[in-house]
Coordinates of N, CA and C and ligand atoms in Angstrom, one line a residue:
M1 N 0.8 -1.2 0.0 CA 0.0 0.0 0.0 C 0.9 1.3 0.0
R2 N 0.5 2.3 -0.7 CA 1.2 3.5 -0.8 C 0.3 4.7 -0.4
I3 N 0.6 5.4 0.6 CA -0.2 6.6 1.0 C 0.7 7.8 1.1
L4 N 0.0 9.0 1.0 CA 0.7 10.3 1.1 C 0.1 11.1 2.2
L5 N 0.9 11.7 3.0 CA 0.5 12.7 4.0 C 1.0 14.0 3.6
F6 N 0.1 15.0 3.4 CA 0.5 16.3 3.1 C -0.2 17.3 3.9
G7 N 0.2 18.6 3.9 CA -0.4 19.6 4.7 C 0.7 20.6 5.0
P8 N 0.4 21.8 5.5 CA 1.4 22.9 5.7 C 2.4 22.4 6.7
P9 N 3.6 23.1 6.7 CA 4.6 22.7 7.7 C 4.0 22.9 9.1
G10 N 4.4 22.0 10.0 CA 4.0 22.2 11.4 C 2.7 21.5 11.8
V11 N 2.0 20.8 10.9 CA 0.7 20.2 11.2 C 0.9 18.8 11.9
G12 N 2.2 18.3 11.9 CA 2.5 17.1 12.6 C 2.6 15.9 11.6
K13 N 3.0 16.2 10.4 CA 3.1 15.1 9.4 C 4.2 14.1 9.8
G14 N 5.4 14.7 10.2 CA 6.5 13.8 10.6 C 6.2 12.9 11.7
T15 N 5.5 13.5 12.8 CA 5.2 12.7 13.9 C 4.2 11.6 13.6
Q16 N 3.2 11.9 12.8 CA 2.2 11.0 12.4 C 2.8 9.9 11.5
A17 N 3.7 10.4 10.6 CA 4.3 9.4 9.7 C 5.1 8.4 10.5
D18 N 5.8 8.8 11.5 CA 6.5 7.8 12.3 C 5.6 6.8 13.0
L19 N 4.5 7.3 13.6 CA 3.6 6.4 14.3 C 2.9 5.5 13.3
L20 N 2.5 6.0 12.1 CA 1.8 5.1 11.1 C 2.8 4.1 10.6
S21 N 4.1 4.5 10.4 CA 5.0 3.6 9.8 C 5.2 2.4 10.7
K22 N 5.2 2.6 12.0 CA 5.4 1.5 13.0 C 4.1 0.6 13.0
K23 N 2.9 1.3 13.0 CA 1.7 0.5 13.1 C 1.5 -0.3 11.8
Y24 N 1.7 0.3 10.6 CA 1.3 -0.4 9.4 C 2.5 -0.9 8.5
N25 N 3.7 -0.8 9.2 CA 4.9 -1.3 8.5 C 5.2 -0.6 7.2
F26 N 5.0 0.8 7.2 CA 5.3 1.6 6.0 C 6.8 1.9 6.1
I27 N 7.4 2.0 4.9 CA 8.7 2.6 4.8 C 8.4 4.1 4.6
K28 N 9.0 5.0 5.4 CA 8.7 6.4 5.3 C 9.6 7.0 4.3
F29 N 9.0 7.8 3.4 CA 9.8 8.6 2.5 C 9.6 10.1 2.8
S30 N 10.5 10.7 3.6 CA 10.3 12.1 4.0 C 11.3 12.9 3.2
M31 N 10.9 13.7 2.3 CA 11.8 14.5 1.4 C 12.6 15.5 2.2
G32 N 11.9 16.1 3.2 CA 12.6 17.1 4.1 C 13.8 16.4 4.8
D33 N 13.5 15.2 5.4 CA 14.6 14.5 6.1 C 15.7 14.1 5.2
I34 N 15.3 13.6 4.0 CA 16.3 13.2 3.0 C 17.2 14.4 2.6
L35 N 16.6 15.5 2.4 CA 17.3 16.7 1.9 C 18.3 17.2 3.0
R36 N 17.8 17.2 4.3 CA 18.6 17.7 5.4 C 19.8 16.7 5.6
E37 N 19.5 15.4 5.4 CA 20.6 14.4 5.6 C 21.6 14.5 4.4
T38 N 21.1 14.8 3.2 CA 22.0 14.9 2.1 C 23.0 16.0 2.3
V39 N 22.5 17.1 2.9 CA 23.3 18.3 3.2 C 24.3 17.9 4.3
S40 N 23.8 17.4 5.4 CA 24.7 17.2 6.6 C 25.7 16.1 6.3
K41 N 25.4 15.1 5.5 CA 26.3 14.0 5.2 C 27.1 14.3 3.8
K42 N 26.8 15.4 3.3 CA 27.5 15.9 2.0 C 27.4 14.8 0.9
R43 N 26.1 14.4 0.7 CA 25.9 13.2 -0.2 C 25.5 13.6 -1.6
S44 N 25.7 14.9 -2.0 CA 25.3 15.3 -3.4 C 26.3 16.3 -3.9
S45 N 26.3 16.5 -5.2 CA 27.2 17.5 -5.7 C 26.5 18.9 -5.7
N46 N 25.2 18.8 -5.3 CA 24.4 20.1 -5.3 C 24.2 20.6 -3.8
I47 N 25.1 20.3 -2.9 CA 24.8 20.6 -1.5 C 24.5 22.1 -1.3
E48 N 25.4 22.9 -1.9 CA 25.2 24.4 -1.6 C 23.9 24.9 -2.1
E49 N 23.5 24.4 -3.3 CA 22.2 24.8 -3.9 C 21.0 24.3 -3.0
I50 N 21.1 23.0 -2.5 CA 20.0 22.5 -1.7 C 19.9 23.3 -0.4
E51 N 21.1 23.6 0.2 CA 21.1 24.3 1.5 C 20.5 25.7 1.3
R52 N 20.8 26.3 0.2 CA 20.2 27.7 0.0 C 18.7 27.7 0.0
F53 N 18.1 26.7 -0.7 CA 16.6 26.6 -0.7 C 16.1 26.2 0.7
L54 N 16.7 25.3 1.4 CA 16.3 24.9 2.7 C 16.3 26.1 3.6
K55 N 17.4 26.9 3.6 CA 17.5 28.1 4.5 C 16.4 29.1 4.2
R56 N 16.0 29.3 2.9 CA 15.0 30.3 2.6 C 13.6 29.8 2.8
G57 N 13.4 28.5 3.0 CA 12.1 27.9 3.2 C 11.4 27.7 1.9
E58 N 12.2 27.7 0.8 CA 11.6 27.5 -0.6 C 11.8 26.0 -1.0
L59 N 11.0 25.6 -2.0 CA 11.1 24.3 -2.5 C 12.4 24.1 -3.3
V60 N 13.1 23.0 -3.0 CA 14.3 22.6 -3.8 C 13.8 22.3 -5.2
P61 N 14.6 22.7 -6.2 CA 14.2 22.4 -7.6 C 13.8 21.0 -7.9
D62 N 12.8 20.8 -8.7 CA 12.2 19.5 -9.0 C 13.3 18.5 -9.5
E63 N 14.2 18.9 -10.4 CA 15.2 18.0 -10.9 C 16.0 17.3 -9.8
I64 N 16.3 18.1 -8.7 CA 17.1 17.5 -7.6 C 16.3 16.5 -6.9
V65 N 15.0 16.8 -6.6 CA 14.2 15.9 -5.7 C 13.8 14.7 -6.5
F66 N 13.6 14.8 -7.9 CA 13.2 13.6 -8.7 C 14.2 12.5 -8.6
D67 N 15.5 12.9 -8.7 CA 16.6 11.8 -8.6 C 16.4 11.0 -7.3
L68 N 16.2 11.8 -6.2 CA 16.1 11.1 -4.9 C 14.9 10.2 -4.8
V69 N 13.8 10.6 -5.4 CA 12.5 9.8 -5.4 C 12.7 8.5 -6.3
E70 N 13.2 8.7 -7.5 CA 13.4 7.6 -8.4 C 14.2 6.5 -7.8
N71 N 15.3 6.8 -7.2 CA 16.2 5.8 -6.5 C 15.4 5.1 -5.4
F72 N 14.7 5.9 -4.7 CA 13.9 5.3 -3.5 C 12.9 4.3 -4.1
L73 N 12.1 4.7 -5.1 CA 11.0 3.9 -5.6 C 11.5 2.5 -6.2
I74 N 12.6 2.6 -6.9 CA 13.1 1.4 -7.5 C 13.6 0.4 -6.4
K75 N 14.2 1.0 -5.3 CA 14.7 0.1 -4.2 C 13.5 -0.5 -3.4
N76 N 12.4 0.3 -3.3 CA 11.4 -0.1 -2.4 C 10.0 -0.4 -3.0
R77 N 10.1 -0.9 -4.3 CA 8.9 -1.1 -5.0 C 7.9 -2.1 -4.4
N78 N 8.5 -3.1 -3.7 CA 7.7 -4.1 -3.1 C 7.2 -3.8 -1.7
S79 N 7.5 -2.6 -1.2 CA 7.1 -2.3 0.2 C 5.9 -1.4 0.3
N80 N 5.4 -1.4 1.5 CA 4.3 -0.3 1.8 C 5.1 1.0 2.0
I81 N 4.6 2.0 1.3 CA 5.3 3.3 1.4 C 4.4 4.4 1.9
L82 N 5.0 5.2 2.8 CA 4.3 6.5 3.2 C 5.1 7.7 2.8
F83 N 4.5 8.5 1.9 CA 5.2 9.7 1.4 C 4.9 10.8 2.4
D84 N 5.9 11.5 2.9 CA 5.7 12.6 3.8 C 6.4 13.8 3.2
G85 N 5.7 14.8 2.7 CA 6.3 16.0 2.1 C 6.7 15.8 0.7
F86 N 6.3 14.8 0.0 CA 6.5 14.7 -1.4 C 5.3 14.0 -2.0
P87 N 4.6 14.5 -3.0 CA 4.9 15.7 -3.8 C 4.5 17.0 -3.0
R88 N 5.0 18.1 -3.5 CA 4.7 19.4 -2.9 C 4.3 20.4 -4.0
N89 N 4.2 20.0 -5.2 CA 3.6 20.8 -6.2 C 3.0 19.9 -7.3
L90 N 2.2 20.5 -8.2 CA 1.5 19.6 -9.2 C 2.5 18.9 -10.1
N91 N 3.6 19.5 -10.5 CA 4.6 18.8 -11.3 C 5.1 17.6 -10.6
Q92 N 5.4 17.7 -9.4 CA 5.9 16.5 -8.6 C 4.8 15.5 -8.5
A93 N 3.6 15.9 -8.4 CA 2.5 14.9 -8.3 C 2.4 14.1 -9.6
H94 N 2.5 14.8 -10.7 CA 2.4 14.2 -12.0 C 3.6 13.2 -12.2
I95 N 4.8 13.6 -11.8 CA 6.0 12.8 -11.9 C 5.8 11.5 -11.0
L96 N 5.4 11.7 -9.8 CA 5.2 10.6 -8.9 C 4.2 9.6 -9.5
N97 N 3.1 10.1 -10.0 CA 2.1 9.2 -10.6 C 2.7 8.4 -11.8
K98 N 3.5 9.1 -12.6 CA 4.1 8.5 -13.8 C 5.1 7.4 -13.3
S99 N 5.9 7.7 -12.3 CA 6.9 6.8 -11.9 C 6.3 5.5 -11.3
L100 N 5.2 5.8 -10.5 CA 4.5 4.6 -9.9 C 3.8 3.7 -11.0
V101 N 3.2 4.4 -11.9 CA 2.5 3.6 -13.0 C 3.6 2.8 -13.8
H102 N 4.7 3.4 -14.0 CA 5.8 2.7 -14.7 C 6.2 1.4 -14.0
L103 N 6.1 1.5 -12.6 CA 6.5 0.3 -11.8 C 5.2 -0.6 -11.6
G104 N 4.1 -0.3 -12.2 CA 2.9 -1.1 -12.0 C 2.2 -0.8 -10.6
L105 N 2.5 0.4 -10.0 CA 2.0 0.7 -8.7 C 1.1 1.9 -8.8
S106 N 0.4 2.3 -7.6 CA -0.4 3.5 -7.6 C -0.4 4.0 -6.2
L107 N -0.9 5.3 -6.1 CA -1.0 5.9 -4.7 C -2.5 5.6 -4.3
E108 N -2.7 5.1 -3.1 CA -4.0 4.7 -2.7 C -4.8 5.7 -1.9
L109 N -4.1 6.5 -1.0 CA -4.7 7.5 -0.2 C -3.9 8.7 -0.2
A110 N -4.5 9.9 -0.3 CA -3.8 11.2 -0.1 C -4.5 11.9 1.0
L111 N -3.8 12.0 2.2 CA -4.4 12.6 3.4 C -3.8 13.9 3.7
E112 N -4.7 14.9 3.7 CA -4.3 16.3 4.0 C -4.5 16.6 5.5
L113 N -3.5 16.9 6.3 CA -3.6 17.3 7.7 C -3.9 18.8 7.7
H114 N -5.0 19.2 8.4 CA -5.4 20.6 8.4 C -5.3 21.2 9.7
L115 N -4.8 22.5 9.8 CA -4.6 23.2 11.0 C -4.6 24.7 10.8
D116 N -5.2 25.4 11.8 CA -5.2 26.9 11.7 C -3.8 27.5 11.7
E117 N -3.6 28.6 10.9 CA -2.2 29.1 10.6 C -1.5 29.6 11.9
E118 N -2.2 30.3 12.8 CA -1.6 30.8 14.0 C -1.1 29.7 14.9
E119 N -1.9 28.6 14.9 CA -1.6 27.4 15.7 C -0.3 26.8 15.1
I120 N -0.2 26.8 13.8 CA 0.9 26.2 13.2 C 2.2 26.9 13.6
I121 N 2.1 28.3 13.6 CA 3.3 29.1 13.9 C 3.7 28.8 15.4
K122 N 2.7 28.7 16.2 CA 3.0 28.5 17.7 C 3.7 27.1 17.8
R123 N 3.2 26.1 17.1 CA 3.7 24.8 17.2 C 5.2 24.7 16.7
L124 N 5.4 25.4 15.6 CA 6.7 25.3 15.0 C 7.8 26.0 15.8
I125 N 7.4 27.2 16.4 CA 8.4 27.9 17.2 C 8.8 27.1 18.4
N126 N 7.9 26.2 18.9 CA 8.1 25.4 20.1 C 8.6 24.0 19.7
R127 N 8.9 23.7 18.5 CA 9.3 22.4 18.1 C 10.8 22.1 18.3
R128 N 11.1 21.0 18.8 CA 12.5 20.6 19.0 C 12.6 19.1 18.6
S129 N 13.9 18.7 18.3 CA 14.0 17.2 18.0 C 15.3 16.7 18.5
C130 N 15.4 15.4 18.7 CA 16.6 14.8 19.2 C 17.5 14.6 18.0
P131 N 18.8 15.1 18.1 CA 19.7 14.9 17.0 C 20.1 13.4 16.8
K132 N 19.9 12.6 17.8 CA 20.3 11.2 17.7 C 19.2 10.3 17.2
C133 N 18.1 10.3 18.0 CA 17.0 9.3 17.5 C 16.0 10.0 16.6
G134 N 16.0 11.3 16.5 CA 15.1 12.0 15.6 C 13.7 12.2 16.2
R135 N 13.4 11.8 17.4 CA 12.1 12.0 18.0 C 11.8 13.5 18.1
I136 N 10.5 13.8 17.7 CA 10.1 15.2 17.7 C 9.4 15.6 18.9
Y137 N 9.7 16.7 19.6 CA 9.0 17.1 20.8 C 8.4 18.5 20.5
N138 N 7.5 18.9 21.4 CA 7.0 20.2 21.3 C 6.9 20.8 22.8
F139 N 7.5 21.9 23.0 CA 7.6 22.4 24.4 C 6.2 22.7 25.0
I140 N 5.1 22.9 24.1 CA 3.8 23.1 24.7 C 3.0 21.8 24.7
T141 N 2.9 21.1 23.5 CA 2.0 20.0 23.5 C 2.6 18.7 23.8
D142 N 3.9 18.5 23.7 CA 4.5 17.2 23.9 C 6.0 17.4 24.4
P143 N 6.1 18.0 25.7 CA 7.4 18.4 26.2 C 8.2 17.2 26.6
P144 N 9.5 17.3 26.6 CA 10.4 16.2 27.2 C 10.2 16.2 28.7
K145 N 10.5 15.0 29.3 CA 10.3 14.9 30.8 C 11.3 15.8 31.5
S146 N 12.5 15.9 31.0 CA 13.5 16.8 31.7 C 13.8 17.9 30.7
N147 N 14.1 19.1 31.3 CA 14.2 20.3 30.6 C 15.1 20.3 29.3
G148 N 14.6 20.2 28.1 CA 15.4 20.4 26.9 C 16.2 19.2 26.5
V149 N 16.1 18.0 27.2 CA 16.8 16.8 26.7 C 15.9 15.7 26.3
C150 N 16.4 14.8 25.4 CA 15.6 13.7 24.9 C 15.4 12.7 26.0
D151 N 14.1 12.2 26.1 CA 13.8 11.2 27.2 C 14.6 10.0 27.0
Q152 N 14.8 9.6 25.7 CA 15.5 8.3 25.5 C 17.0 8.4 25.5
C153 N 17.5 9.5 24.8 CA 19.0 9.5 24.6 C 19.7 10.5 25.6
N154 N 18.9 11.2 26.3 CA 19.5 12.1 27.3 C 20.4 13.2 26.8
I155 N 20.2 13.5 25.5 CA 21.1 14.6 24.9 C 20.2 15.8 24.6
E156 N 20.9 16.9 24.4 CA 20.2 18.2 24.2 C 19.4 18.2 22.9
L157 N 18.1 18.7 23.0 CA 17.3 18.7 21.8 C 17.7 20.0 21.0
V158 N 17.4 19.9 19.7 CA 17.8 21.0 18.8 C 16.6 21.5 18.1
K159 N 16.8 22.8 17.6 CA 15.7 23.5 16.9 C 16.1 23.5 15.4
R160 N 15.2 23.2 14.5 CA 15.5 23.2 13.1 C 15.8 24.7 12.7
A161 N 16.8 24.9 11.8 CA 17.2 26.2 11.4 C 16.0 26.9 10.7
D162 N 15.1 26.2 10.0 CA 14.0 26.9 9.3 C 12.8 27.1 10.2
D163 N 12.9 26.7 11.5 CA 11.7 26.9 12.4 C 11.9 28.3 13.1
D164 N 12.0 29.3 12.2 CA 12.2 30.7 12.7 C 11.0 31.4 12.1
E165 N 10.4 32.3 12.9 CA 9.1 32.8 12.5 C 9.0 33.4 11.0
Q166 N 10.1 34.1 10.7 CA 10.0 34.7 9.3 C 10.1 33.6 8.2
I167 N 10.9 32.6 8.5 CA 11.0 31.5 7.5 C 9.7 30.6 7.5
I168 N 9.1 30.5 8.7 CA 7.9 29.7 8.8 C 6.8 30.4 8.0
R169 N 6.7 31.7 8.0 CA 5.7 32.4 7.2 C 5.9 32.2 5.8
K170 N 7.2 32.2 5.4 CA 7.6 32.0 4.0 C 7.1 30.5 3.6
R171 N 7.4 29.6 4.4 CA 7.0 28.2 4.1 C 5.5 28.0 4.0
L172 N 4.8 28.8 4.8 CA 3.3 28.7 4.7 C 2.8 29.3 3.4
H173 N 3.5 30.4 3.0 CA 3.2 31.0 1.7 C 3.5 30.1 0.6
V174 N 4.6 29.4 0.6 CA 4.9 28.4 -0.4 C 3.9 27.3 -0.4
Y175 N 3.4 26.9 0.7 CA 2.3 25.9 0.8 C 1.1 26.3 0.0
E176 N 0.7 27.5 0.4 CA -0.5 28.1 -0.3 C -0.4 28.2 -1.8
K177 N 0.8 28.7 -2.2 CA 1.0 29.0 -3.6 C 1.2 27.7 -4.4
Q178 N 1.9 26.7 -3.9 CA 2.3 25.6 -4.7 C 1.7 24.2 -4.3
T179 N 1.5 24.0 -3.0 CA 1.2 22.7 -2.5 C -0.4 22.5 -2.4
R180 N -1.1 23.6 -2.1 CA -2.5 23.4 -1.9 C -3.2 22.9 -3.1
A181 N -2.6 23.1 -4.3 CA -3.3 22.6 -5.5 C -3.4 21.1 -5.5
L182 N -2.7 20.4 -4.6 CA -2.7 19.0 -4.6 C -4.1 18.5 -4.1
V183 N -4.8 19.4 -3.4 CA -6.2 19.0 -2.9 C -7.1 18.6 -4.0
D184 N -7.2 19.6 -5.0 CA -8.0 19.3 -6.2 C -7.5 18.1 -7.0
Y185 N -6.2 18.1 -7.1 CA -5.6 17.0 -7.9 C -6.0 15.6 -7.4
Y186 N -5.9 15.5 -6.1 CA -6.2 14.1 -5.5 C -7.7 13.9 -5.3
K187 N -8.4 15.0 -5.2 CA -9.9 14.9 -5.1 C -10.4 14.3 -6.5
S188 N -9.7 14.8 -7.5 CA -10.2 14.3 -8.9 C -9.9 12.8 -9.1
S189 N -9.0 12.2 -8.3 CA -8.8 10.8 -8.5 C -9.4 10.0 -7.3
S190 N -10.3 10.7 -6.5 CA -11.0 10.1 -5.4 C -10.2 9.4 -4.3
I191 N -8.9 9.9 -4.1 CA -8.1 9.3 -3.1 C -7.9 10.3 -1.9
Y192 N -8.5 11.5 -2.0 CA -8.2 12.6 -1.1 C -9.1 12.5 0.2
C193 N -8.5 12.7 1.4 CA -9.3 12.8 2.6 C -8.7 13.9 3.5
Q194 N -9.5 14.8 4.1 CA -8.9 15.8 5.0 C -9.0 15.3 6.4
V195 N -8.0 15.5 7.2 CA -7.9 15.1 8.6 C -7.7 16.4 9.5
D196 N -8.5 16.5 10.5 CA -8.4 17.6 11.4 C -7.1 17.4 12.3
A197 N -6.1 18.3 12.2 CA -4.9 18.0 13.0 C -4.8 18.8 14.3
S198 N -6.0 19.4 14.7 CA -5.9 20.2 15.9 C -5.9 19.5 17.2
G199 N -6.3 18.2 17.2 CA -6.4 17.5 18.4 C -5.0 17.0 19.0
M200 N -5.1 16.2 20.0 CA -3.8 15.6 20.6 C -3.3 14.6 19.5
Q201 N -2.0 14.4 19.7 CA -1.3 13.4 18.7 C -2.0 12.1 18.6
N202 N -2.5 11.5 19.7 CA -3.2 10.2 19.7 C -4.5 10.3 19.0
E203 N -5.2 11.4 19.2 CA -6.5 11.5 18.5 C -6.3 11.6 17.0
V204 N -5.4 12.4 16.6 CA -5.1 12.5 15.1 C -4.7 11.2 14.5
F205 N -3.8 10.5 15.3 CA -3.3 9.2 14.9 C -4.5 8.2 14.7
E206 N -5.4 8.2 15.7 CA -6.6 7.3 15.6 C -7.5 7.6 14.4
N207 N -7.7 8.9 14.2 CA -8.5 9.3 13.0 C -7.9 8.9 11.7
I208 N -6.6 9.0 11.6 CA -5.9 8.6 10.3 C -6.0 7.0 10.2
S209 N -5.8 6.4 11.4 CA -5.8 4.9 11.4 C -7.2 4.4 10.9
K210 N -8.2 5.1 11.4 CA -9.6 4.7 11.0 C -9.8 4.8 9.4
I211 N -9.2 5.9 8.9 CA -9.3 6.0 7.4 C -8.6 4.9 6.7
I212 N -7.4 4.6 7.2 CA -6.6 3.6 6.5 C -7.3 2.2 6.7
D213 N -7.8 1.9 7.9 CA -8.5 0.6 8.1 C -9.7 0.5 7.2
A214 N -10.5 1.6 7.2 CA -11.7 1.6 6.3 C -11.3 1.3 4.9
Y215 N -10.2 1.9 4.4 CA -9.8 1.7 3.1 C -9.4 0.2 2.8
T216 N -8.6 -0.3 3.8 CA -8.1 -1.7 3.5 C -9.2 -2.7 3.7
N217 N -10.2 -2.4 4.5 CA -11.3 -3.4 4.7 C -12.2 -3.4 3.4
K218 N -12.2 -2.3 2.7 CA -13.0 -2.1 1.5 C -12.3 -2.8 0.3
R219 N -11.0 -2.9 0.3 CA -10.3 -3.4 -0.9 C -10.7 -4.8 -1.3
Ligands
AMP301 P1 9.8 19.6 5.8 O1 10.8 18.8 6.5 O2 8.8 18.7 5.1 O3 9.2 20.7 6.5 O4 10.6 20.3 4.6 C1 11.7 21.2 4.8 C2 12.2 21.9 3.6 O5 12.7 20.8 2.7 C3 11.1 22.6 2.8 O6 10.9 23.9 3.3 C4 11.8 22.6 1.4 O7 12.9 23.6 1.3 C5 12.4 21.2 1.3 N1 11.5 20.2 0.7 C6 10.8 19.2 1.4 N2 10.1 18.5 0.6 C7 10.3 19.0 -0.7 C8 9.8 18.7 -2.0 N3 8.9 17.7 -2.2 N4 10.2 19.5 -3.0 C9 11.1 20.5 -2.8 N5 11.6 20.8 -1.6 C10 11.2 20.1 -0.6

């Protein structure tokens, strides 16, 4: 099964993607994580270009992200896949569709997480993650047990460079301009569902699980 989670930055896609991957045995494809890792591990000849886009909160050019997707799909064609943050514009959605069809596959659900803009900004400013295990915390909604350190690894949590108010507003603008068009695109193929992301992590997780279970029971 292949599903897509999309929505503005800060709605909890990454957290839900981790929970869903564990429950349904999805391999997670997170374009943001892959790009950040590509930069930190210097895995591409385009590092400086990628870094520039990440810092500005703008989408990295399609040609760069397509290479990363293509390699991933070929390697994982027989697995359950959860796409987190890819596609992010209509061109990427078309290319993903083409690549899947080429491999005899399809996208089965496209779930949009929805949240009020001011709540998004509040969440992102208070978001931190563990540099070792990757767990995401939020100082307001999901704080670590001890001040500023990871519950499991006991090391200091870090803030993402692009979780700065000015860059957050830019990323929200990019979402409105480029990514929101995916709603109509996936509605037209009847795989779209909107999920309210304003509740507690577990509530949102249960709601998404219900949608996935209803879909798999119907198949
Ligand atoms: P995220 O971790 O999903 O919030 O993404 C962080 C940043 O990675 C975005 O602001 C973009 O600069 C870049 N990025 C993530 N996904 C994509 C994508 N599908 N296409 C282009 N750039 C992306």
